[in-house]
Amino acid sequence: MDLLGHGPMLGFSMPAAIKTPAEIDGMRIAGRLAAEVLDFITPYVVPGVTTGELDRLCHEYMVDVQGCIPAPLNYAPPGYKPYPKAICTSVNHQVCHGIPGPRVLKSGDIVNLDITVIKDGWHGDTSRMYFAGEPSVAARRLCEVTYECMWKGILAVRPGGHLGDVGAAIQPYAERHGFSVVREFCGHGIGRRFHEEPQVLHYGKAGTLEPLVAGMIFTVEPMINAGRREIREMADGWTIVTKDHSLSAQWEHTVLVTPTGFEVLTVSALTPPAPAFVTQSTSPSAVQPASVAVV
Ligand code: MF3
Ligand code: CO
Ligand code: CO
């Protein structure tokens, strides 16, 4: 969410909350439900569909099938007007917070669908990239590398590590592939509130920022641009685009710090498998529960 653009979130720094086992159970449910919305919408993301139709379908599924509240609807952090829709749909050079509407997806478009549900007061937040039809080689590569960036960040999550380790794992990986990391938006703590402390930067230095402690829950959601990192906000007050109009991609998971490493909470039947460097990793953080092993 917001880092610099609207200011207020950077002015203070509170330690991240440590969730109790009962709270973690609530977050596991919310996380799975958010991921299941992405599963549900997958077959509808085809050339010819409008982003507004994707929003309508997801909204109906969250409310009528899951008994969830779509967290984005009417969400109004300081400095923002209320967000008008149930999901975010960010197409091609849109970085994040794209507002669904009459735009028709055409073959070759890439689109991020970002879902946040509230279940029993707990938030689950996750996003994936989708292709309408066949993407260009360059677009497919950007989406793959961005997925790997998210996982590089997740793999850095372990008790005794530091929050800065996440961004320190992501940034060089993105830049080595010739891409850039968006700075103005970041991951975030999440729980009873959509955006809580801490801010999770997707760039930076290992060993910096607050120590990671088992029971913390936050998102890892890098926004990676094919071109320069600079962004611009559209006149709608929400949609963020790349200044140079280059393609942008993003993936997001909600992650728990466990006593041995991490657990991804936003998993479902169709969660894409983790990259080979995760499943083949011998680091303790990868030797993990079903939530990682079964994806
Ligand atoms: N889901 C986004 C995130 O990952 C936030 C969207 S805010 C909204 O933090 F109001 F646009 F929905
Ligand atoms: Co988020
Ligand atoms: Co999100």
CSV table of N, CA, C and O in Angstrom, one decimal, residues 158-257:
chain,number,residue,atom,x,y,z
A,158,ARG,N,12.1,-15.2,8.2
A,158,ARG,CA,12.4,-16.2,9.3
A,158,ARG,C,12.6,-15.4,10.6
A,158,ARG,O,13.0,-14.3,10.6
A,159,PRO,N,12.3,-16.1,11.7
A,159,PRO,CA,12.5,-15.4,13.0
A,159,PRO,C,13.9,-15.1,13.2
A,159,PRO,O,14.8,-16.0,12.8
A,160,GLY,N,14.3,-14.0,13.7
A,160,GLY,CA,15.7,-13.6,13.9
A,160,GLY,C,16.3,-12.9,12.7
A,160,GLY,O,17.3,-12.2,12.8
A,161,GLY,N,15.5,-13.0,11.5
A,161,GLY,CA,15.9,-12.1,10.4
A,161,GLY,C,15.4,-10.7,10.6
A,161,GLY,O,14.8,-10.4,11.7
A,162,HIS,N,15.5,-9.9,9.6
A,162,HIS,CA,15.0,-8.5,9.7
A,162,HIS,C,14.1,-8.3,8.5
A,162,HIS,O,14.2,-8.9,7.4
A,163,LEU,N,13.2,-7.3,8.7
A,163,LEU,CA,12.3,-6.9,7.6
A,163,LEU,C,13.0,-6.5,6.4
A,163,LEU,O,12.5,-6.8,5.3
A,164,GLY,N,14.1,-5.8,6.5
A,164,GLY,CA,14.9,-5.4,5.4
A,164,GLY,C,15.4,-6.5,4.5
A,164,GLY,O,15.8,-6.3,3.4
A,165,ASP,N,15.5,-7.7,5.1
A,165,ASP,CA,16.0,-8.9,4.3
A,165,ASP,C,15.1,-9.2,3.1
A,165,ASP,O,15.5,-9.7,2.1
A,166,VAL,N,13.8,-8.8,3.3
A,166,VAL,CA,12.8,-9.1,2.2
A,166,VAL,C,13.1,-8.3,1.0
A,166,VAL,O,13.3,-8.9,-0.1
A,167,GLY,N,13.2,-7.0,1.1
A,167,GLY,CA,13.5,-6.2,0.0
A,167,GLY,C,14.9,-6.4,-0.5
A,167,GLY,O,15.2,-6.3,-1.7
A,168,ALA,N,15.8,-6.8,0.4
A,168,ALA,CA,17.2,-7.0,0.0
A,168,ALA,C,17.3,-8.3,-0.9
A,168,ALA,O,18.2,-8.4,-1.7
A,169,ALA,N,16.4,-9.2,-0.8
A,169,ALA,CA,16.3,-10.4,-1.6
A,169,ALA,C,15.7,-10.1,-2.9
A,169,ALA,O,16.0,-10.7,-4.0
A,170,ILE,N,14.7,-9.2,-2.9
A,170,ILE,CA,13.9,-8.9,-4.1
A,170,ILE,C,14.7,-8.0,-5.1
A,170,ILE,O,14.8,-8.3,-6.3
A,171,GLN,N,15.2,-6.9,-4.6
A,171,GLN,CA,15.7,-5.8,-5.5
A,171,GLN,C,16.8,-6.3,-6.4
A,171,GLN,O,16.7,-6.1,-7.7
A,172,PRO,N,17.9,-7.0,-6.0
A,172,PRO,CA,18.9,-7.4,-6.9
A,172,PRO,C,18.4,-8.4,-7.9
A,172,PRO,O,18.9,-8.4,-9.1
A,173,TYR,N,17.5,-9.2,-7.5
A,173,TYR,CA,17.0,-10.2,-8.5
A,173,TYR,C,16.2,-9.5,-9.6
A,173,TYR,O,16.4,-9.8,-10.8
A,174,ALA,N,15.4,-8.5,-9.3
A,174,ALA,CA,14.7,-7.8,-10.3
A,174,ALA,C,15.6,-7.0,-11.2
A,174,ALA,O,15.5,-7.1,-12.4
A,175,GLU,N,16.6,-6.4,-10.6
A,175,GLU,CA,17.5,-5.5,-11.3
A,175,GLU,C,18.4,-6.3,-12.2
A,175,GLU,O,18.8,-5.9,-13.3
A,176,ARG,N,18.8,-7.5,-11.7
A,176,ARG,CA,19.7,-8.4,-12.5
A,176,ARG,C,19.0,-8.8,-13.9
A,176,ARG,O,19.6,-9.1,-14.9
A,177,HIS,N,17.6,-8.8,-13.8
A,177,HIS,CA,16.9,-9.1,-15.0
A,177,HIS,C,16.5,-7.9,-15.9
A,177,HIS,O,15.8,-8.0,-16.8
A,178,GLY,N,17.1,-6.7,-15.5
A,178,GLY,CA,16.9,-5.5,-16.2
A,178,GLY,C,15.6,-4.8,-15.9
A,178,GLY,O,15.2,-3.9,-16.6
A,179,PHE,N,14.9,-5.2,-14.8
A,179,PHE,CA,13.7,-4.6,-14.4
A,179,PHE,C,13.9,-3.7,-13.2
A,179,PHE,O,15.0,-3.6,-12.6
A,180,SER,N,12.9,-2.9,-12.8
A,180,SER,CA,13.0,-2.0,-11.7
A,180,SER,C,11.9,-2.2,-10.6
A,180,SER,O,10.8,-2.7,-10.9
A,181,VAL,N,12.2,-1.9,-9.4
A,181,VAL,CA,11.3,-2.1,-8.3
A,181,VAL,C,10.6,-0.8,-7.9
A,181,VAL,O,11.3,0.2,-7.7
A,182,VAL,N,9.3,-0.8,-7.9
A,182,VAL,CA,8.5,0.4,-7.5
A,182,VAL,C,8.8,0.6,-6.0
A,182,VAL,O,8.8,-0.3,-5.2
A,183,ARG,N,9.0,1.9,-5.6
A,183,ARG,CA,9.4,2.3,-4.3
A,183,ARG,C,8.2,2.8,-3.4
A,183,ARG,O,8.2,2.7,-2.2
A,184,GLU,N,7.2,3.4,-4.1
A,184,GLU,CA,6.2,4.2,-3.4
A,184,GLU,C,5.2,3.3,-2.7
A,184,GLU,O,4.4,3.8,-1.9
A,185,PHE,N,5.1,2.1,-3.1
A,185,PHE,CA,4.1,1.2,-2.5
A,185,PHE,C,4.8,-0.1,-1.9
A,185,PHE,O,5.9,-0.4,-2.5
A,186,CYS,N,4.3,-0.6,-0.9
A,186,CYS,CA,5.0,-1.7,-0.2
A,186,CYS,C,4.0,-2.7,0.3
A,186,CYS,O,2.8,-2.5,0.3
A,187,GLY,N,4.6,-3.8,0.8
A,187,GLY,CA,3.8,-4.8,1.6
A,187,GLY,C,3.5,-4.2,2.9
A,187,GLY,O,3.9,-3.1,3.3
A,188,HIS,N,2.7,-4.9,3.7
A,188,HIS,CA,2.1,-4.3,4.9
A,188,HIS,C,1.7,-5.4,5.9
A,188,HIS,O,1.3,-6.5,5.5
A,189,GLY,N,1.8,-5.1,7.2
A,189,GLY,CA,1.1,-5.9,8.2
A,189,GLY,C,-0.4,-6.0,7.9
A,189,GLY,O,-0.9,-5.1,7.2
A,190,ILE,N,-1.0,-7.0,8.3
A,190,ILE,CA,-2.4,-7.2,8.0
A,190,ILE,C,-3.0,-8.1,9.1
A,190,ILE,O,-2.3,-8.9,9.7
A,191,GLY,N,-4.3,-7.8,9.4
A,191,GLY,CA,-4.9,-8.6,10.5
A,191,GLY,C,-6.4,-8.1,10.6
A,191,GLY,O,-7.1,-8.3,9.6
A,192,ARG,N,-6.8,-7.5,11.7
A,192,ARG,CA,-8.1,-7.0,11.8
A,192,ARG,C,-8.2,-5.7,10.9
A,192,ARG,O,-9.3,-5.3,10.5
A,193,ARG,N,-7.0,-5.1,10.7
A,193,ARG,CA,-7.0,-4.0,9.7
A,193,ARG,C,-6.3,-4.4,8.4
A,193,ARG,O,-5.5,-5.3,8.4
A,194,PHE,N,-6.8,-3.7,7.3
A,194,PHE,CA,-6.3,-4.0,6.0
A,194,PHE,C,-4.8,-3.7,5.9
A,194,PHE,O,-4.0,-4.6,5.5
A,195,HIS,N,-4.4,-2.5,6.3
A,195,HIS,CA,-3.0,-2.1,6.3
A,195,HIS,C,-2.6,-1.8,7.7
A,195,HIS,O,-3.0,-0.8,8.3
A,196,GLU,N,-1.7,-2.6,8.3
A,196,GLU,CA,-1.1,-2.3,9.6
A,196,GLU,C,0.4,-2.2,9.5
A,196,GLU,O,1.0,-2.4,8.5
A,197,GLU,N,1.0,-1.8,10.6
A,197,GLU,CA,2.4,-1.9,10.7
A,197,GLU,C,2.8,-3.3,10.6
A,197,GLU,O,2.1,-4.2,11.0
A,198,PRO,N,4.0,-3.6,10.0
A,198,PRO,CA,5.0,-2.7,9.5
A,198,PRO,C,4.8,-2.5,8.0
A,198,PRO,O,4.0,-3.2,7.3
A,199,GLN,N,5.5,-1.6,7.4
A,199,GLN,CA,5.6,-1.5,6.0
A,199,GLN,C,6.7,-2.4,5.5
A,199,GLN,O,7.8,-2.6,6.2
A,200,VAL,N,6.5,-3.1,4.5
A,200,VAL,CA,7.4,-4.2,4.0
A,200,VAL,C,8.0,-3.7,2.6
A,200,VAL,O,7.3,-3.8,1.6
A,201,LEU,N,9.2,-3.1,2.7
A,201,LEU,CA,9.8,-2.5,1.5
A,201,LEU,C,10.2,-3.7,0.5
A,201,LEU,O,10.7,-4.7,1.0
A,202,HIS,N,10.2,-3.4,-0.8
A,202,HIS,CA,10.6,-4.4,-1.7
A,202,HIS,C,12.0,-4.1,-2.3
A,202,HIS,O,12.4,-4.6,-3.3
A,203,TYR,N,12.7,-3.3,-1.6
A,203,TYR,CA,14.1,-2.9,-1.9
A,203,TYR,C,14.8,-2.7,-0.6
A,203,TYR,O,14.1,-2.6,0.4
A,204,GLY,N,16.1,-2.5,-0.6
A,204,GLY,CA,16.8,-2.2,0.6
A,204,GLY,C,17.9,-3.1,1.0
A,204,GLY,O,18.4,-3.8,0.1
A,205,LYS,N,18.2,-3.1,2.2
A,205,LYS,CA,19.5,-3.7,2.7
A,205,LYS,C,19.2,-4.8,3.8
A,205,LYS,O,18.4,-4.6,4.7
A,206,ALA,N,19.8,-5.9,3.6
A,206,ALA,CA,19.7,-7.0,4.6
A,206,ALA,C,20.1,-6.5,6.0
A,206,ALA,O,21.0,-5.7,6.1
A,207,GLY,N,19.5,-7.1,7.0
A,207,GLY,CA,19.8,-6.8,8.4
A,207,GLY,C,19.3,-5.4,8.9
A,207,GLY,O,19.6,-5.1,10.0
A,208,THR,N,18.6,-4.7,8.1
A,208,THR,CA,18.0,-3.4,8.5
A,208,THR,C,16.5,-3.6,8.9
A,208,THR,O,15.9,-4.6,8.6
A,209,LEU,N,16.0,-2.6,9.5
A,209,LEU,CA,14.6,-2.5,9.9
A,209,LEU,C,14.3,-3.5,11.0
A,209,LEU,O,15.2,-4.1,11.6
A,210,GLU,N,13.0,-3.7,11.3
A,210,GLU,CA,12.8,-4.4,12.6
A,210,GLU,C,13.0,-5.9,12.5
A,210,GLU,O,12.9,-6.5,11.4
A,211,PRO,N,13.4,-6.5,13.6
A,211,PRO,CA,13.6,-8.0,13.7
A,211,PRO,C,12.3,-8.7,13.4
A,211,PRO,O,11.2,-8.3,13.9
A,212,LEU,N,12.4,-9.8,12.7
A,212,LEU,CA,11.2,-10.6,12.5
A,212,LEU,C,11.0,-11.6,13.7
A,212,LEU,O,11.9,-12.2,14.1
A,213,VAL,N,9.7,-11.7,14.1
A,213,VAL,CA,9.4,-12.5,15.3
A,213,VAL,C,8.2,-13.4,14.9
A,213,VAL,O,7.3,-13.0,14.2
A,214,ALA,N,8.3,-14.7,15.3
A,214,ALA,CA,7.2,-15.6,15.0
A,214,ALA,C,5.9,-15.0,15.5
A,214,ALA,O,5.8,-14.4,16.6
A,215,GLY,N,4.8,-15.1,14.6
A,215,GLY,CA,3.5,-14.6,14.9
A,215,GLY,C,3.2,-13.3,14.2
A,215,GLY,O,2.1,-12.9,14.2
A,216,MET,N,4.2,-12.7,13.6
A,216,MET,CA,4.0,-11.5,12.7
A,216,MET,C,3.3,-12.0,11.4
A,216,MET,O,3.7,-13.1,10.9
A,217,ILE,N,2.4,-11.2,10.9
A,217,ILE,CA,1.8,-11.5,9.6
A,217,ILE,C,1.8,-10.3,8.7
A,217,ILE,O,1.4,-9.2,9.2
A,218,PHE,N,2.4,-10.4,7.5
A,218,PHE,CA,2.4,-9.3,6.6
A,218,PHE,C,2.4,-9.8,5.2
A,218,PHE,O,2.6,-11.0,4.9
A,219,THR,N,2.2,-8.9,4.2
A,219,THR,CA,2.2,-9.2,2.8
A,219,THR,C,3.5,-9.0,2.2
A,219,THR,O,4.3,-8.2,2.6
A,220,VAL,N,3.8,-9.8,1.2
A,220,VAL,CA,5.0,-9.5,0.3
A,220,VAL,C,4.4,-9.4,-1.1
A,220,VAL,O,3.7,-10.3,-1.6
A,221,GLU,N,4.5,-8.2,-1.7
A,221,GLU,CA,3.7,-7.9,-2.9
A,221,GLU,C,4.5,-7.0,-3.9
A,221,GLU,O,4.1,-5.9,-4.2
A,222,PRO,N,5.7,-7.4,-4.4
A,222,PRO,CA,6.5,-6.5,-5.2
A,222,PRO,C,5.8,-6.1,-6.5
A,222,PRO,O,5.2,-6.9,-7.1
A,223,MET,N,6.0,-4.8,-6.8
A,223,MET,CA,5.5,-4.3,-8.1
A,223,MET,C,6.8,-4.1,-8.9
A,223,MET,O,7.7,-3.3,-8.4
A,224,ILE,N,6.9,-4.7,-10.0
A,224,ILE,CA,8.2,-4.7,-10.8
A,224,ILE,C,7.8,-4.2,-12.2
A,224,ILE,O,6.9,-4.6,-12.9
A,225,ASN,N,8.6,-3.2,-12.6
A,225,ASN,CA,8.4,-2.5,-13.9
A,225,ASN,C,9.4,-3.0,-14.9
A,225,ASN,O,10.6,-3.2,-14.6
A,226,ALA,N,9.0,-3.2,-16.2
A,226,ALA,CA,9.9,-3.6,-17.3
A,226,ALA,C,10.8,-2.5,-17.6
A,226,ALA,O,12.0,-2.7,-18.0
A,227,GLY,N,10.4,-1.2,-17.4
A,227,GLY,CA,11.3,-0.1,-17.6
A,227,GLY,C,11.7,0.6,-16.4
A,227,GLY,O,12.2,0.0,-15.4
A,228,ARG,N,11.5,1.9,-16.3
A,228,ARG,CA,12.0,2.7,-15.2
A,228,ARG,C,11.0,2.6,-14.0
A,228,ARG,O,9.8,2.2,-14.2
A,229,ARG,N,11.5,2.9,-12.8
A,229,ARG,CA,10.7,2.6,-11.6
A,229,ARG,C,9.6,3.7,-11.3
A,229,ARG,O,8.7,3.4,-10.5
A,230,GLU,N,9.8,4.8,-12.0
A,230,GLU,CA,8.9,6.0,-11.6
A,230,GLU,C,7.4,5.7,-12.0
A,230,GLU,O,7.2,5.0,-13.0
A,231,ILE,N,6.6,6.2,-11.2
A,231,ILE,CA,5.1,6.0,-11.3
A,231,ILE,C,4.4,7.3,-11.3
A,231,ILE,O,4.9,8.3,-10.9
A,232,ARG,N,3.1,7.2,-11.7
A,232,ARG,CA,2.2,8.4,-11.7
A,232,ARG,C,0.9,7.9,-11.3
A,232,ARG,O,0.5,6.8,-11.6
A,233,GLU,N,0.2,8.8,-10.6
A,233,GLU,CA,-1.2,8.5,-10.2
A,233,GLU,C,-2.2,9.1,-11.2
A,233,GLU,O,-2.0,10.3,-11.6
A,234,MET,N,-3.2,8.3,-11.6
A,234,MET,CA,-4.1,8.8,-12.5
A,234,MET,C,-5.1,9.8,-11.9
A,234,MET,O,-5.2,9.8,-10.6
A,235,ALA,N,-5.9,10.5,-12.7
A,235,ALA,CA,-6.9,11.5,-12.2
A,235,ALA,C,-8.0,10.8,-11.3
A,235,ALA,O,-8.7,11.5,-10.6
A,236,ASP,N,-8.2,9.5,-11.5
A,236,ASP,CA,-9.2,8.9,-10.6
A,236,ASP,C,-8.8,8.8,-9.2
A,236,ASP,O,-9.6,8.3,-8.3
A,237,GLY,N,-7.6,9.2,-8.9
A,237,GLY,CA,-7.1,9.2,-7.5
A,237,GLY,C,-6.7,7.9,-6.9
A,237,GLY,O,-6.2,7.8,-5.8
A,238,TRP,N,-6.7,6.8,-7.8
A,238,TRP,CA,-6.3,5.5,-7.3
A,238,TRP,C,-5.3,4.8,-8.2
A,238,TRP,O,-4.3,4.3,-7.8
A,239,THR,N,-5.7,4.8,-9.5
A,239,THR,CA,-4.9,3.9,-10.5
A,239,THR,C,-3.4,4.5,-10.6
A,239,THR,O,-3.2,5.7,-10.8
A,240,ILE,N,-2.5,3.6,-10.4
A,240,ILE,CA,-1.1,3.9,-10.5
A,240,ILE,C,-0.5,3.3,-11.8
A,240,ILE,O,-0.8,2.1,-12.1
A,241,VAL,N,0.2,4.1,-12.6
A,241,VAL,CA,0.7,3.7,-13.8
A,241,VAL,C,2.2,4.0,-13.9
A,241,VAL,O,2.7,4.8,-13.1
A,242,THR,N,3.0,3.3,-14.7
A,242,THR,CA,4.4,3.6,-14.9
A,242,THR,C,4.5,4.9,-15.7
A,242,THR,O,3.7,5.1,-16.7
A,243,LYS,N,5.4,5.7,-15.3
A,243,LYS,CA,5.6,7.0,-16.0
A,243,LYS,C,6.0,6.8,-17.4
A,243,LYS,O,5.6,7.6,-18.3
A,244,ASP,N,6.8,5.8,-17.7
A,244,ASP,CA,7.3,5.6,-19.0
A,244,ASP,C,6.4,4.6,-19.8
A,244,ASP,O,6.8,4.2,-20.9
A,245,HIS,N,5.3,4.3,-19.3
A,245,HIS,CA,4.3,3.4,-20.0
A,245,HIS,C,4.8,2.0,-20.2
A,245,HIS,O,4.2,1.2,-20.9
A,246,SER,N,5.9,1.6,-19.5
A,246,SER,CA,6.4,0.2,-19.6
A,246,SER,C,5.5,-0.7,-18.8
A,246,SER,O,4.7,-0.2,-17.9
A,247,LEU,N,5.5,-2.0,-19.2
A,247,LEU,CA,4.6,-2.9,-18.5
A,247,LEU,C,5.1,-3.0,-17.0
A,247,LEU,O,6.2,-2.9,-16.7
A,248,SER,N,4.1,-3.4,-16.2
A,248,SER,CA,4.3,-3.6,-14.8
A,248,SER,C,3.6,-4.9,-14.3
A,248,SER,O,2.5,-5.2,-14.8
A,249,ALA,N,4.2,-5.6,-13.4
A,249,ALA,CA,3.6,-6.8,-12.9
A,249,ALA,C,3.7,-6.8,-11.3
A,249,ALA,O,4.5,-6.1,-10.7
A,250,GLN,N,2.8,-7.6,-10.7
A,250,GLN,CA,2.8,-7.8,-9.3
A,250,GLN,C,2.2,-9.1,-8.9
A,250,GLN,O,1.2,-9.6,-9.5
A,251,TRP,N,2.8,-9.7,-7.8
A,251,TRP,CA,2.2,-10.9,-7.2
A,251,TRP,C,2.1,-10.6,-5.7
A,251,TRP,O,3.0,-9.9,-5.2
A,252,GLU,N,1.2,-11.2,-5.0
A,252,GLU,CA,1.1,-10.9,-3.6
A,252,GLU,C,0.6,-12.2,-2.8
A,252,GLU,O,-0.3,-12.8,-3.2
A,253,HIS,N,1.3,-12.4,-1.7
A,253,HIS,CA,0.9,-13.4,-0.7
A,253,HIS,C,0.9,-12.8,0.7
A,253,HIS,O,1.6,-11.8,0.9
A,254,THR,N,0.0,-13.3,1.5
A,254,THR,CA,0.1,-13.0,2.9
A,254,THR,C,0.8,-14.1,3.7
A,254,THR,O,0.5,-15.2,3.5
A,255,VAL,N,1.8,-13.7,4.5
A,255,VAL,CA,2.8,-14.6,5.0
A,255,VAL,C,2.9,-14.5,6.6
A,255,VAL,O,2.9,-13.3,7.1
A,256,LEU,N,3.0,-15.6,7.2
A,256,LEU,CA,3.1,-15.7,8.7
A,256,LEU,C,4.6,-16.0,9.0
A,256,LEU,O,5.1,-16.9,8.4
A,257,VAL,N,5.2,-15.3,10.0
A,257,VAL,CA,6.5,-15.7,10.5
A,257,VAL,C,6.3,-16.9,11.5
A,257,VAL,O,5.5,-16.7,12.4
